[in-house]
mmCIF file of C-alpha atoms in Angstrom:
data_model
loop_
_atom_site.group_PDB
_atom_site.id
_atom_site.type_symbol
_atom_site.label_atom_id
_atom_site.label_comp_id
_atom_site.label_asym_id
_atom_site.label_seq_id
_atom_site.Cartn_x
_atom_site.Cartn_y
_atom_site.Cartn_z
ATOM 1 C CA UNK A 1 5.610 -17.901 -4.486
ATOM 2 C CA UNK A 2 7.835 -16.558 -1.666
ATOM 3 C CA UNK A 3 8.270 -12.825 -1.353
ATOM 4 C CA UNK A 4 11.994 -12.908 -2.899
ATOM 5 C CA UNK A 5 10.633 -14.483 -6.286
ATOM 6 C CA UNK A 6 8.745 -11.745 -7.110
ATOM 7 C CA UNK A 7 11.120 -9.308 -5.699
ATOM 8 C CA UNK A 8 15.333 -8.861 -5.789
ATOM 9 C CA UNK A 9 16.367 -10.169 -3.103
ATOM 10 C CA UNK A 10 19.978 -7.771 -4.045
ATOM 11 C CA UNK A 11 18.554 -5.508 -3.944
ATOM 12 C CA UNK A 12 17.377 -5.352 0.030
ATOM 13 C CA UNK A 13 16.661 -3.310 2.452
ATOM 14 C CA UNK A 14 15.080 -1.691 -0.537
ATOM 15 C CA UNK A 15 15.967 2.750 -0.359
ATOM 16 C CA UNK A 16 12.120 3.539 1.700
ATOM 17 C CA UNK A 17 11.792 5.600 5.183
ATOM 18 C CA UNK A 18 11.515 3.995 8.522
ATOM 19 C CA UNK A 19 7.651 3.008 8.784
ATOM 20 C CA UNK A 20 6.907 3.791 4.942
ATOM 21 C CA UNK A 21 3.510 2.346 3.796
ATOM 22 C CA UNK A 22 5.000 1.450 0.740
ATOM 23 C CA UNK A 23 6.522 -2.014 2.528
ATOM 24 C CA UNK A 24 3.461 -3.498 4.151
ATOM 25 C CA UNK A 25 1.423 -2.500 -0.147
ATOM 26 C CA UNK A 26 4.798 -5.230 -1.958
ATOM 27 C CA UNK A 27 3.477 -7.618 1.313
ATOM 28 C CA UNK A 28 0.249 -7.053 0.400
ATOM 29 C CA UNK A 29 0.967 -7.442 -3.968
ATOM 30 C CA UNK A 30 2.827 -10.317 -2.748
ATOM 31 C CA UNK A 31 0.141 -12.423 -1.441
ATOM 32 C CA UNK A 32 -2.169 -11.718 -3.605
ATOM 33 C CA UNK A 33 -0.059 -12.269 -6.779
ATOM 34 C CA UNK A 34 0.773 -15.528 -5.682
ATOM 35 C CA UNK A 35 -2.384 -16.593 -4.951
ATOM 36 C CA UNK A 36 -3.747 -15.837 -8.057
ATOM 37 C CA UNK A 37 -0.908 -17.877 -9.772
ATOM 38 C CA UNK A 38 -0.329 -15.066 -12.610
ATOM 39 C CA UNK A 39 2.752 -15.710 -15.175
ATOM 40 C CA UNK A 40 5.563 -13.374 -13.936
ATOM 41 C CA UNK A 41 7.219 -13.113 -18.011
ATOM 42 C CA UNK A 42 3.423 -11.662 -19.124
ATOM 43 C CA UNK A 43 2.719 -8.785 -16.815
ATOM 44 C CA UNK A 44 4.391 -5.135 -17.313
ATOM 45 C CA UNK A 45 5.336 -2.748 -14.210
ATOM 46 C CA UNK A 46 4.451 0.249 -14.954
ATOM 47 C CA UNK A 47 5.335 3.760 -12.922
ATOM 48 C CA UNK A 48 5.887 7.750 -13.086
ATOM 49 C CA UNK A 49 8.779 8.507 -10.608
ATOM 50 C CA UNK A 50 7.611 9.669 -7.471
ATOM 51 C CA UNK A 51 8.708 7.255 -3.890
ATOM 52 C CA UNK A 52 5.488 4.695 -4.753
ATOM 53 C CA UNK A 53 6.805 4.405 -8.236
ATOM 54 C CA UNK A 54 10.610 2.873 -6.965
ATOM 55 C CA UNK A 55 8.016 -0.457 -5.797
ATOM 56 C CA UNK A 56 9.100 -1.644 -10.040
ATOM 57 C CA UNK A 57 12.635 -1.669 -9.655
ATOM 58 C CA UNK A 58 12.796 -3.548 -6.641
ATOM 59 C CA UNK A 59 10.131 -6.389 -8.842
ATOM 60 C CA UNK A 60 12.202 -9.575 -10.685
ATOM 61 C CA UNK A 61 9.544 -9.334 -13.310
ATOM 62 C CA UNK A 62 9.443 -6.450 -16.974
ATOM 63 C CA UNK A 63 8.996 -3.347 -15.919
ATOM 64 C CA UNK A 64 9.433 0.710 -17.056
ATOM 65 C CA UNK A 65 10.330 3.789 -15.681
ATOM 66 C CA UNK A 66 8.551 6.252 -17.122
ATOM 67 C CA UNK A 67 8.181 9.974 -16.862
ATOM 68 C CA UNK A 68 6.181 11.997 -14.490
ATOM 69 C CA UNK A 69 2.749 11.931 -14.143
ATOM 70 C CA UNK A 70 2.530 9.643 -17.807
ATOM 71 C CA UNK A 71 2.158 6.467 -16.474
ATOM 72 C CA UNK A 72 -1.329 5.991 -17.927
ATOM 73 C CA UNK A 73 -0.443 6.655 -20.971
ATOM 74 C CA UNK A 74 2.133 4.193 -21.861
ATOM 75 C CA UNK A 75 0.391 2.195 -19.751
ATOM 76 C CA UNK A 76 -2.700 2.129 -22.056
ATOM 77 C CA UNK A 77 -0.732 2.359 -24.964
ATOM 78 C CA UNK A 78 1.708 -0.961 -23.956
ATOM 79 C CA UNK A 79 -2.233 -2.856 -23.069
ATOM 80 C CA UNK A 80 -3.276 -1.558 -26.552
ATOM 81 C CA UNK A 81 0.150 -3.301 -28.176
ATOM 82 C CA UNK A 82 0.133 -6.518 -26.732
ATOM 83 C CA UNK A 83 -4.576 -6.879 -24.496
ATOM 84 C CA UNK A 84 -2.306 -10.600 -23.827
ATOM 85 C CA UNK A 85 0.492 -8.702 -21.233
ATOM 86 C CA UNK A 86 -1.563 -7.944 -17.598
ATOM 87 C CA UNK A 87 -0.121 -5.313 -16.506
ATOM 88 C CA UNK A 88 -0.604 -3.125 -13.552
ATOM 89 C CA UNK A 89 0.143 0.479 -12.850
ATOM 90 C CA UNK A 90 1.971 1.513 -9.390
ATOM 91 C CA UNK A 91 1.572 4.897 -8.532
ATOM 92 C CA UNK A 92 1.656 7.639 -5.916
ATOM 93 C CA UNK A 93 -0.794 11.124 -5.295
ATOM 94 C CA UNK A 94 0.952 13.461 -6.731
ATOM 95 C CA UNK A 95 1.543 11.289 -10.336
ATOM 96 C CA UNK A 96 -2.038 9.895 -10.831
ATOM 97 C CA UNK A 97 -4.171 12.944 -8.492
ATOM 98 C CA UNK A 98 -1.561 16.177 -9.358
ATOM 99 C CA UNK A 99 0.506 15.867 -13.209
ATOM 100 C CA UNK A 100 -1.418 13.119 -14.869
ATOM 101 C CA UNK A 101 -5.236 13.459 -13.504
ATOM 102 C CA UNK A 102 -6.057 13.899 -16.864
ATOM 103 C CA UNK A 103 -4.102 10.663 -17.750
ATOM 104 C CA UNK A 104 -6.175 9.249 -14.811
ATOM 105 C CA UNK A 105 -9.541 10.599 -16.299
ATOM 106 C CA UNK A 106 -9.729 9.176 -19.361
ATOM 107 C CA UNK A 107 -8.575 6.306 -18.871
ATOM 108 C CA UNK A 108 -10.472 5.386 -16.579
ATOM 109 C CA UNK A 109 -13.060 6.958 -19.076
ATOM 110 C CA UNK A 110 -11.434 4.666 -22.302
ATOM 111 C CA UNK A 111 -11.780 2.005 -19.869
ATOM 112 C CA UNK A 112 -9.026 0.636 -20.431
ATOM 113 C CA UNK A 113 -7.874 -2.859 -19.010
ATOM 114 C CA UNK A 114 -5.165 -2.186 -16.337
ATOM 115 C CA UNK A 115 -5.078 -2.176 -12.898
ATOM 116 C CA UNK A 116 -3.650 1.020 -10.811
ATOM 117 C CA UNK A 117 -2.035 0.364 -7.083
ATOM 118 C CA UNK A 118 -1.995 3.962 -6.379
ATOM 119 C CA UNK A 119 -0.013 4.791 -2.603
ATOM 120 C CA UNK A 120 -1.774 7.567 -1.600
ATOM 121 C CA UNK A 121 1.024 9.765 1.322
ATOM 122 C CA UNK A 122 -0.381 12.717 0.866
ATOM 123 C CA UNK A 123 1.811 15.343 0.493
ATOM 124 C CA UNK A 124 5.221 14.836 -2.285
ATOM 125 C CA UNK A 125 7.680 12.740 -0.613
ATOM 126 C CA UNK A 126 9.963 12.506 -2.555
ATOM 127 C CA UNK A 127 10.592 16.571 -3.103
ATOM 128 C CA UNK A 128 10.806 17.832 0.181
ATOM 129 C CA UNK A 129 7.500 17.986 1.990
ATOM 130 C CA UNK A 130 5.515 19.883 -0.428
ATOM 131 C CA UNK A 131 1.228 20.563 -0.415
ATOM 132 C CA UNK A 132 -0.236 17.505 -3.025
ATOM 133 C CA UNK A 133 -3.898 17.345 -4.550
ATOM 134 C CA UNK A 134 -4.623 15.136 -1.495
ATOM 135 C CA UNK A 135 -3.000 17.446 2.170
ATOM 136 C CA UNK A 136 -5.656 17.539 4.085
ATOM 137 C CA UNK A 137 -7.055 20.725 4.608
ATOM 138 C CA UNK A 138 -4.994 22.771 7.507
ATOM 139 C CA UNK A 139 -2.926 19.513 7.646
ATOM 140 C CA UNK A 140 1.486 21.457 7.148
ATOM 141 C CA UNK A 141 3.760 21.484 5.076
ATOM 142 C CA UNK A 142 6.453 22.930 3.242
ATOM 143 C CA UNK A 143 4.471 25.494 0.856
ATOM 144 C CA UNK A 144 1.853 25.091 3.724
ATOM 145 C CA UNK A 145 2.950 26.694 6.597
ATOM 146 C CA UNK A 146 0.387 27.326 8.165
ATOM 147 C CA UNK A 147 -2.343 24.842 7.064
ATOM 148 C CA UNK A 148 -3.366 23.468 3.800
ATOM 149 C CA UNK A 149 -6.423 26.659 2.627
ATOM 150 C CA UNK A 150 -7.176 23.929 -0.185
ATOM 151 C CA UNK A 151 -9.689 21.516 0.041
ATOM 152 C CA UNK A 152 -8.287 17.300 -1.126
ATOM 153 C CA UNK A 153 -8.796 15.802 -4.288
ATOM 154 C CA UNK A 154 -10.694 12.729 -3.751
ATOM 155 C CA UNK A 155 -9.695 10.035 -5.758
ATOM 156 C CA UNK A 156 -11.218 7.179 -5.850
ATOM 157 C CA UNK A 157 -14.244 9.338 -6.064
ATOM 158 C CA UNK A 158 -12.758 10.622 -9.072
ATOM 159 C CA UNK A 159 -12.528 6.867 -9.994
ATOM 160 C CA UNK A 160 -16.196 5.653 -9.777
ATOM 161 C CA UNK A 161 -17.288 9.509 -11.868
ATOM 162 C CA UNK A 162 -15.345 8.775 -13.997
ATOM 163 C CA UNK A 163 -16.770 4.962 -16.034
ATOM 164 C CA UNK A 164 -13.696 2.990 -13.975
ATOM 165 C CA UNK A 165 -15.730 -1.392 -13.265
ATOM 166 C CA UNK A 166 -13.531 -2.549 -9.499
ATOM 167 C CA UNK A 167 -12.748 0.798 -7.141
ATOM 168 C CA UNK A 168 -12.118 0.505 -3.381
ATOM 169 C CA UNK A 169 -9.572 2.864 -0.825
ATOM 170 C CA UNK A 170 -7.985 0.908 1.620
ATOM 171 C CA UNK A 171 -5.100 2.075 5.014
ATOM 172 C CA UNK A 172 -2.678 0.094 4.967
ATOM 173 C CA UNK A 173 -3.617 -1.504 8.892
ATOM 174 C CA UNK A 174 -6.194 -2.896 6.721
ATOM 175 C CA UNK A 175 -3.814 -5.748 4.869
ATOM 176 C CA UNK A 176 -6.633 -8.319 5.356
ATOM 177 C CA UNK A 177 -8.420 -5.931 3.035
ATOM 178 C CA UNK A 178 -5.800 -4.972 0.971
ATOM 179 C CA UNK A 179 -4.829 -8.138 -0.072
ATOM 180 C CA UNK A 180 -8.634 -10.069 -0.691
ATOM 181 C CA UNK A 181 -9.243 -5.572 -2.815
ATOM 182 C CA UNK A 182 -6.166 -5.866 -5.031
ATOM 183 C CA UNK A 183 -6.871 -9.244 -6.079
ATOM 184 C CA UNK A 184 -10.222 -9.046 -7.670
ATOM 185 C CA UNK A 185 -8.259 -5.423 -9.377
ATOM 186 C CA UNK A 186 -6.339 -8.295 -11.267
ATOM 187 C CA UNK A 187 -9.544 -10.569 -11.933
ATOM 188 C CA UNK A 188 -11.466 -7.700 -12.939
ATOM 189 C CA UNK A 189 -11.674 -6.526 -16.233
ATOM 190 C CA UNK A 190 -11.880 -3.621 -17.511
ATOM 191 C CA UNK A 191 -10.106 -0.605 -15.067
ATOM 192 C CA UNK A 192 -9.504 -1.557 -11.687
ATOM 193 C CA UNK A 193 -8.062 1.108 -9.102
ATOM 194 C CA UNK A 194 -7.283 0.521 -5.354
ATOM 195 C CA UNK A 195 -6.095 3.630 -3.611
ATOM 196 C CA UNK A 196 -3.915 3.112 -0.260
ATOM 197 C CA UNK A 197 -3.234 5.581 1.839
ATOM 198 C CA UNK A 198 -0.612 4.937 3.677
ATOM 199 C CA UNK A 199 1.855 7.443 6.335
ATOM 200 C CA UNK A 200 5.191 9.581 4.531
ATOM 201 C CA UNK A 201 6.358 9.384 9.048
ATOM 202 C CA UNK A 202 9.139 11.927 7.577
ATOM 203 C CA UNK A 203 7.816 14.446 4.914
ATOM 204 C CA UNK A 204 3.858 14.368 6.024
ATOM 205 C CA UNK A 205 4.391 12.776 10.264
ATOM 206 C CA UNK A 206 6.988 15.254 11.459
ATOM 207 C CA UNK A 207 5.601 18.700 10.358
ATOM 208 C CA UNK A 208 1.960 17.147 11.170
ATOM 209 C CA UNK A 209 3.893 16.357 15.201
ATOM 210 C CA UNK A 210 3.432 12.664 14.258
ATOM 211 C CA UNK A 211 7.836 12.074 13.276
ATOM 212 C CA UNK A 212 7.226 8.670 14.683
ATOM 213 C CA UNK A 213 6.276 5.540 12.880
ATOM 214 C CA UNK A 214 3.413 4.222 15.128
ATOM 215 C CA UNK A 215 2.048 7.799 15.418
ATOM 216 C CA UNK A 216 1.216 7.993 12.710
ATOM 217 C CA UNK A 217 0.215 4.293 12.016
ATOM 218 C CA UNK A 218 -2.965 4.945 14.724
ATOM 219 C CA UNK A 219 -3.041 8.342 13.039
ATOM 220 C CA UNK A 220 -4.429 6.108 9.360
ATOM 221 C CA UNK A 221 -6.968 4.897 12.625
ATOM 222 C CA UNK A 222 -8.712 7.870 13.516
ATOM 223 C CA UNK A 223 -9.588 9.108 9.675
ATOM 224 C CA UNK A 224 -10.903 5.764 8.313
ATOM 225 C CA UNK A 225 -14.380 6.052 8.143
ATOM 226 C CA UNK A 226 -15.345 2.147 6.846
ATOM 227 C CA UNK A 227 -17.670 3.470 3.952
ATOM 228 C CA UNK A 228 -21.003 1.857 6.058
ATOM 229 C CA UNK A 229 -20.738 4.151 8.782
ATOM 230 C CA UNK A 230 -20.591 6.713 7.263
ATOM 231 C CA UNK A 231 -23.581 5.911 6.105
ATOM 232 C CA UNK A 232 -24.971 5.186 8.268
ATOM 233 C CA UNK A 233 -23.616 8.840 9.970
ATOM 234 C CA UNK A 234 -26.095 10.088 6.793
ATOM 235 C CA UNK A 235 -22.212 12.486 5.710
ATOM 236 C CA UNK A 236 -20.831 12.115 2.418
ATOM 237 C CA UNK A 237 -17.029 11.998 1.858
ATOM 238 C CA UNK A 238 -17.670 15.837 1.420
ATOM 239 C CA UNK A 239 -18.614 16.343 4.742
ATOM 240 C CA UNK A 240 -15.469 13.857 6.165
ATOM 241 C CA UNK A 241 -12.409 15.371 3.256
ATOM 242 C CA UNK A 242 -13.005 18.733 4.727
ATOM 243 C CA UNK A 243 -12.666 17.535 7.828
ATOM 244 C CA UNK A 244 -9.885 15.843 7.549
ATOM 245 C CA UNK A 245 -11.190 12.337 6.874
ATOM 246 C CA UNK A 246 -11.916 9.062 4.491
ATOM 247 C CA UNK A 247 -13.677 6.758 3.681
ATOM 248 C CA UNK A 248 -12.499 2.658 3.113
ATOM 249 C CA UNK A 249 -14.217 0.803 1.425
ATOM 250 C CA UNK A 250 -15.359 -0.578 -1.782
ATOM 251 C CA UNK A 251 -16.465 1.831 -4.077
ATOM 252 C CA UNK A 252 -18.109 0.468 -7.139
ATOM 253 C CA UNK A 253 -17.842 -3.549 -9.435
ATOM 254 C CA UNK A 254 -19.180 -2.663 -12.779
ATOM 255 C CA UNK A 255 -18.908 -5.186 -15.831
ATOM 256 C CA UNK A 256 -19.025 -2.331 -18.952
ATOM 257 C CA UNK A 257 -16.093 -3.297 -21.299
ATOM 258 C CA UNK A 258 -13.151 -3.087 -21.493
ATOM 259 C CA UNK A 259 -11.970 -0.295 -23.926
ATOM 260 C CA UNK A 260 -9.466 -2.478 -27.048
ATOM 261 C CA UNK A 261 -10.668 -5.140 -26.321
ATOM 262 C CA UNK A 262 -13.014 -7.640 -28.588
ATOM 263 C CA UNK A 263 -15.663 -9.445 -25.809
ATOM 264 C CA UNK B 1 6.180 -21.571 14.885
ATOM 265 C CA UNK B 2 7.245 -18.563 15.532
ATOM 266 C CA UNK B 3 7.737 -14.975 14.514
ATOM 267 C CA UNK B 4 12.104 -14.491 13.764
ATOM 268 C CA UNK B 5 13.417 -10.903 13.036
ATOM 269 C CA UNK B 6 15.492 -10.305 10.555
ATOM 270 C CA UNK B 7 18.443 -7.606 11.939
ATOM 271 C CA UNK B 8 19.680 -6.757 9.022
ATOM 272 C CA UNK B 9 16.321 -6.293 7.167
ATOM 273 C CA UNK B 10 14.748 -4.321 10.290
ATOM 274 C CA UNK B 11 14.693 -0.157 9.854
ATOM 275 C CA UNK B 12 13.140 -0.754 14.092
ATOM 276 C CA UNK B 13 9.518 0.889 12.715
ATOM 277 C CA UNK B 14 8.115 -0.726 15.921
ATOM 278 C CA UNK B 15 4.724 -0.760 13.857
ATOM 279 C CA UNK B 16 5.136 -4.380 14.744
ATOM 280 C CA UNK B 17 4.712 -3.467 18.548
ATOM 281 C CA UNK B 18 1.362 -1.149 17.827
ATOM 282 C CA UNK B 19 -0.098 -4.669 15.047
ATOM 283 C CA UNK B 20 -0.013 -7.379 17.156
ATOM 284 C CA UNK B 21 -3.092 -7.571 18.903
ATOM 285 C CA UNK B 22 -1.944 -9.792 21.642
ATOM 286 C CA UNK B 23 1.156 -7.834 22.253
ATOM 287 C CA UNK B 24 4.065 -10.145 21.424
ATOM 288 C CA UNK B 25 6.402 -7.644 20.772
ATOM 289 C CA UNK B 26 8.416 -5.318 22.592
ATOM 290 C CA UNK B 27 9.974 -2.592 21.940
ATOM 291 C CA UNK B 28 13.726 -2.858 21.010
ATOM 292 C CA UNK B 29 17.324 -1.771 22.673
ATOM 293 C CA UNK B 30 20.202 -3.138 21.662
ATOM 294 C CA UNK B 31 20.964 -1.250 18.460
ATOM 295 C CA UNK B 32 21.461 -3.524 15.025
ATOM 296 C CA UNK B 33 24.792 -3.548 13.005
ATOM 297 C CA UNK B 34 23.050 -0.767 10.711
ATOM 298 C CA UNK B 35 22.472 1.037 13.770
ATOM 299 C CA UNK B 36 18.662 0.895 14.930
ATOM 300 C CA UNK B 37 16.692 -0.423 17.093
ATOM 301 C CA UNK B 38 15.733 -3.954 16.148
ATOM 302 C CA UNK B 39 11.966 -4.797 17.683
ATOM 303 C CA UNK B 40 12.237 -8.366 20.451
ATOM 304 C CA UNK B 41 9.766 -11.200 20.184
ATOM 305 C CA UNK B 42 9.222 -11.108 23.837
ATOM 306 C CA UNK B 43 6.471 -13.418 24.623
ATOM 307 C CA UNK B 44 5.968 -15.841 21.220
ATOM 308 C CA UNK B 45 3.312 -18.484 23.520
ATOM 309 C CA UNK B 46 0.727 -15.294 22.800
ATOM 310 C CA UNK B 47 0.708 -15.780 19.282
ATOM 311 C CA UNK B 48 -2.070 -16.680 17.232
ATOM 312 C CA UNK B 49 0.436 -19.257 15.323
ATOM 313 C CA UNK B 50 2.565 -20.420 19.190
ATOM 314 C CA UNK B 51 1.076 -24.285 18.557
ATOM 315 C CA UNK B 52 0.552 -24.265 14.680
ATOM 316 C CA UNK B 53 3.881 -26.126 12.396
ATOM 317 C CA UNK B 54 3.098 -24.560 8.687
ATOM 318 C CA UNK B 55 3.161 -21.609 7.207
ATOM 319 C CA UNK B 56 -0.007 -22.896 4.917
ATOM 320 C CA UNK B 57 -2.631 -23.115 8.332
ATOM 321 C CA UNK B 58 -0.664 -20.190 8.975
ATOM 322 C CA UNK B 59 -4.039 -17.353 11.111
ATOM 323 C CA UNK B 60 -3.621 -13.550 12.067
ATOM 324 C CA UNK B 61 -0.179 -12.623 9.967
ATOM 325 C CA UNK B 62 -0.875 -8.772 10.400
ATOM 326 C CA UNK B 63 2.710 -8.738 11.943
ATOM 327 C CA UNK B 64 5.053 -10.725 8.730
ATOM 328 C CA UNK B 65 2.013 -8.910 7.009
ATOM 329 C CA UNK B 66 2.438 -5.391 7.584
ATOM 330 C CA UNK B 67 6.552 -5.408 8.232
ATOM 331 C CA UNK B 68 7.424 -2.596 5.535
ATOM 332 C CA UNK B 69 10.885 -3.861 5.145
ATOM 333 C CA UNK B 70 10.351 -7.723 5.087
ATOM 334 C CA UNK B 71 12.640 -8.335 8.431
ATOM 335 C CA UNK B 72 9.437 -10.481 9.891
ATOM 336 C CA UNK B 73 9.903 -14.298 8.776
ATOM 337 C CA UNK B 74 7.826 -17.633 9.571
ATOM 338 C CA UNK B 75 10.473 -20.327 12.053
ATOM 339 C CA UNK B 76 8.854 -23.661 11.310
ATOM 340 C CA UNK B 77 10.663 -25.048 14.219
ATOM 341 C CA UNK B 78 10.783 -22.646 16.660
ATOM 342 C CA UNK B 79 8.015 -23.000 19.142
ATOM 343 C CA UNK B 80 6.369 -26.585 20.295
ATOM 344 C CA UNK B 81 6.962 -29.659 19.821
ATOM 345 C CA UNK B 82 4.320 -31.717 18.346
#
């Protein structure tokens, strides 16, 4: 499958800023989707509000753009109404971590058979750069001009604790691992969650001395620590989060039976 | 084959310059019609896929996968013969 068989060439070039990681996620998703030979007509794309949620508008398949934070609630409904459909959710950190946090925890707890791809850019990019739940400690934004005094939310850890079947986190630098993780997430029965750390040079970078996309790309290399490496260092993820760093890797693979499906 | 830069889609973020392990790209300094500076493939012979003929057996592909604007595609006619 060519890239523009899955995406709509008539709407290209897309609206994302130069250096935004969402385009990379689209590339990796296209690779994963075409490797699996999935049926476009049997797949539903759901998203909420935000930059990341604009992906579904570019996909040549049935998609639904829901209210802010309720993407997972709608996706649960679609999956239960017609279990033959593959349901894929694209969402941002504001959608999944902040306003839809409750839906996220409960969808993972129920283990609904959906795949969630959360593109985390550490800021509310579309509304002008306010601090989000995942903004790193001591970093600047429009609402935290003296540096954020709050500790960030670790979405992948929340998903592990809530009982998701597959959880992974990669940055957009790890394109190969991200592609194979997306394939695994779509094959896995039950709630699978892939968090993608993505640069936002326009809203996050400009206020943190990383206005150039390549500088943000280097920043992702510095903050990301492999899971195995952090275990060897004897640091847990909370310590790393306080330092403003993240762990990357595959966090869990379980085989709990999914909700609403007759096994 | 070699990588082809589409100046209509490129937004000049220069991530391909950064990501290429063999430094095949250089930052461009010619303005495209959309007002960005697309990169140039300065050293195509350094690309890992220079001697490969089809997209199917391409290796690496970091630039094509990373490009957020889908401006990089494989040109199967380009590069060396045989």
